[in-house]
């Protein structure tokens, strides 16, 4: 069973500057909730019981956000605003934190979770990638069938592939692949249309694979390089998720997401 998850949130958010100087992009609001809370809720509803968040010096806002709000809860009770209490309750999951001293890449961030995961399989959810509909649960289901690492995929337009890690794989069924290789941001001849998105389930062997990875030219330990190393040791699978995926750092996705959440809420209220 997959019960643990790592949520890396220690990046600089350069694409969203200048606001990310003070507000982490993982805290960008979407219908009154920060992006990272949707991701925590997705993990919890997939059966995750413990989360390790990777933060940095400038991300204390995330730690504060997931703390209890005792004073506010007392105020709401006294002021007879009990209907608002559910809005300030923290998600029902244990959250631990560790700091990444500088943003040395996603692979380096995940390695900080080595003791946390021990010998257990674990999920990774990127908090700036939002999924409406099925996300990490579908990957956990594949892990339970195949007992290998599972990478979340989306089919994207050919011209967009250069912005993603892209897999080369053999189809097992139309939404499931046996991965042969991964290429980080292919500038030409992408091996498929299947891009890696921010949802993964890993066997604990990914840690040893990441240890072998050398920093890239920008000094970062890339997770895709770790996946490539892992493939030399054991099979990995790619699952096209059925949910809709939004990149919070993309202005268009962010606006689309806001509209979609607004409409969902309005429908719910019968407006
Ligand atoms: P991104 O590459 O999308 O985020 O990493 P970034 O580096 O913060 O943003 P840009 O590209 O400069 O705009 C995906 C997730 O991984 C985390 C980020 O916080 C983000 O949630 N991350 C990235 C880390 O925790 N550590 C890192 O070294 C890099």
Short mmCIF file of N, CA and C and ligand atoms in Angstrom, two decimals, residues 8-15 25-26 59 100 103-106 109 126-128, ligand 1:
data_model
loop_
_atom_site.label_atom_id
_atom_site.label_comp_id
_atom_site.label_asym_id
_atom_site.label_seq_id
_atom_site.Cartn_x
_atom_site.Cartn_y
_atom_site.Cartn_z
N UNK A 8 7.34 18.39 -2.91
CA UNK A 8 8.47 19.33 -2.96
C UNK A 8 7.97 20.73 -3.27
N UNK A 9 8.30 21.67 -2.40
CA UNK A 9 7.80 23.05 -2.57
C UNK A 9 8.91 24.06 -2.27
N UNK A 10 10.13 23.73 -2.67
CA UNK A 10 11.27 24.59 -2.30
C UNK A 10 11.86 25.35 -3.49
N UNK A 11 11.16 25.31 -4.64
CA UNK A 11 11.69 25.99 -5.83
C UNK A 11 11.56 27.50 -5.72
N UNK A 12 12.22 28.21 -6.63
CA UNK A 12 12.22 29.68 -6.58
C UNK A 12 11.01 30.31 -7.29
N UNK A 13 10.32 29.54 -8.11
CA UNK A 13 9.15 30.08 -8.80
C UNK A 13 9.50 31.23 -9.73
N UNK A 14 10.59 31.08 -10.47
CA UNK A 14 11.09 32.21 -11.29
C UNK A 14 10.10 32.62 -12.39
N UNK A 15 9.31 31.64 -12.89
CA UNK A 15 8.38 32.00 -13.97
C UNK A 15 7.28 32.93 -13.47
N UNK A 25 4.54 30.19 -5.12
CA UNK A 25 3.49 29.89 -6.11
C UNK A 25 2.59 28.76 -5.63
N UNK A 26 3.11 27.91 -4.71
CA UNK A 26 2.29 26.83 -4.13
C UNK A 26 1.16 27.40 -3.28
N UNK A 59 9.64 29.81 2.53
CA UNK A 59 8.33 29.16 2.36
C UNK A 59 7.64 28.88 3.69
N UNK A 100 15.12 22.39 2.13
CA UNK A 100 16.16 22.23 1.11
C UNK A 100 16.96 23.55 1.15
N UNK A 103 17.69 25.61 -4.06
CA UNK A 103 16.94 24.81 -5.04
C UNK A 103 17.91 24.09 -5.98
N UNK A 104 18.34 22.92 -5.56
CA UNK A 104 19.30 22.13 -6.35
C UNK A 104 18.64 21.11 -7.24
N UNK A 105 17.35 21.33 -7.55
CA UNK A 105 16.63 20.45 -8.47
C UNK A 105 15.68 19.51 -7.74
N UNK A 106 14.69 19.05 -8.51
CA UNK A 106 13.64 18.19 -7.98
C UNK A 106 14.22 16.87 -7.45
N UNK A 109 15.64 17.53 -4.09
CA UNK A 109 14.56 17.73 -3.11
C UNK A 109 14.02 16.37 -2.66
N UNK A 126 3.61 17.26 -7.22
CA UNK A 126 4.13 18.63 -7.34
C UNK A 126 2.98 19.61 -7.08
N UNK A 127 3.18 20.51 -6.12
CA UNK A 127 2.06 21.35 -5.68
C UNK A 127 1.72 22.49 -6.62
N UNK A 128 2.48 22.63 -7.71
CA UNK A 128 2.12 23.67 -8.69
C UNK A 128 1.42 23.04 -9.90
P1 LIG B 1 9.30 23.81 -10.94
O1 LIG B 1 10.54 23.79 -11.72
O2 LIG B 1 7.99 23.83 -11.65
O3 LIG B 1 9.25 25.04 -9.94
O4 LIG B 1 9.33 22.63 -9.89
P2 LIG B 1 10.21 26.25 -9.69
O5 LIG B 1 11.63 25.89 -9.96
O6 LIG B 1 9.86 26.75 -8.33
O7 LIG B 1 9.61 27.30 -10.71
P3 LIG B 1 10.21 28.02 -11.99
O8 LIG B 1 10.41 26.95 -13.01
O9 LIG B 1 11.47 28.70 -11.55
O10 LIG B 1 9.14 28.99 -12.34
C1 LIG B 1 8.21 21.84 -9.55
C2 LIG B 1 8.01 21.77 -8.03
O11 LIG B 1 9.20 21.29 -7.41
C3 LIG B 1 9.64 22.16 -6.40
C4 LIG B 1 9.00 23.52 -6.71
O12 LIG B 1 8.76 24.25 -5.52
C5 LIG B 1 7.71 23.13 -7.41
O13 LIG B 1 6.64 22.98 -6.50
N1 LIG B 1 11.13 22.21 -6.39
C6 LIG B 1 11.82 22.49 -7.53
C7 LIG B 1 11.80 21.96 -5.21
O14 LIG B 1 11.18 21.67 -4.15
N2 LIG B 1 13.17 22.04 -5.20
C8 LIG B 1 13.89 22.33 -6.31
O15 LIG B 1 15.14 22.39 -6.23
C9 LIG B 1 13.19 22.55 -7.51
#
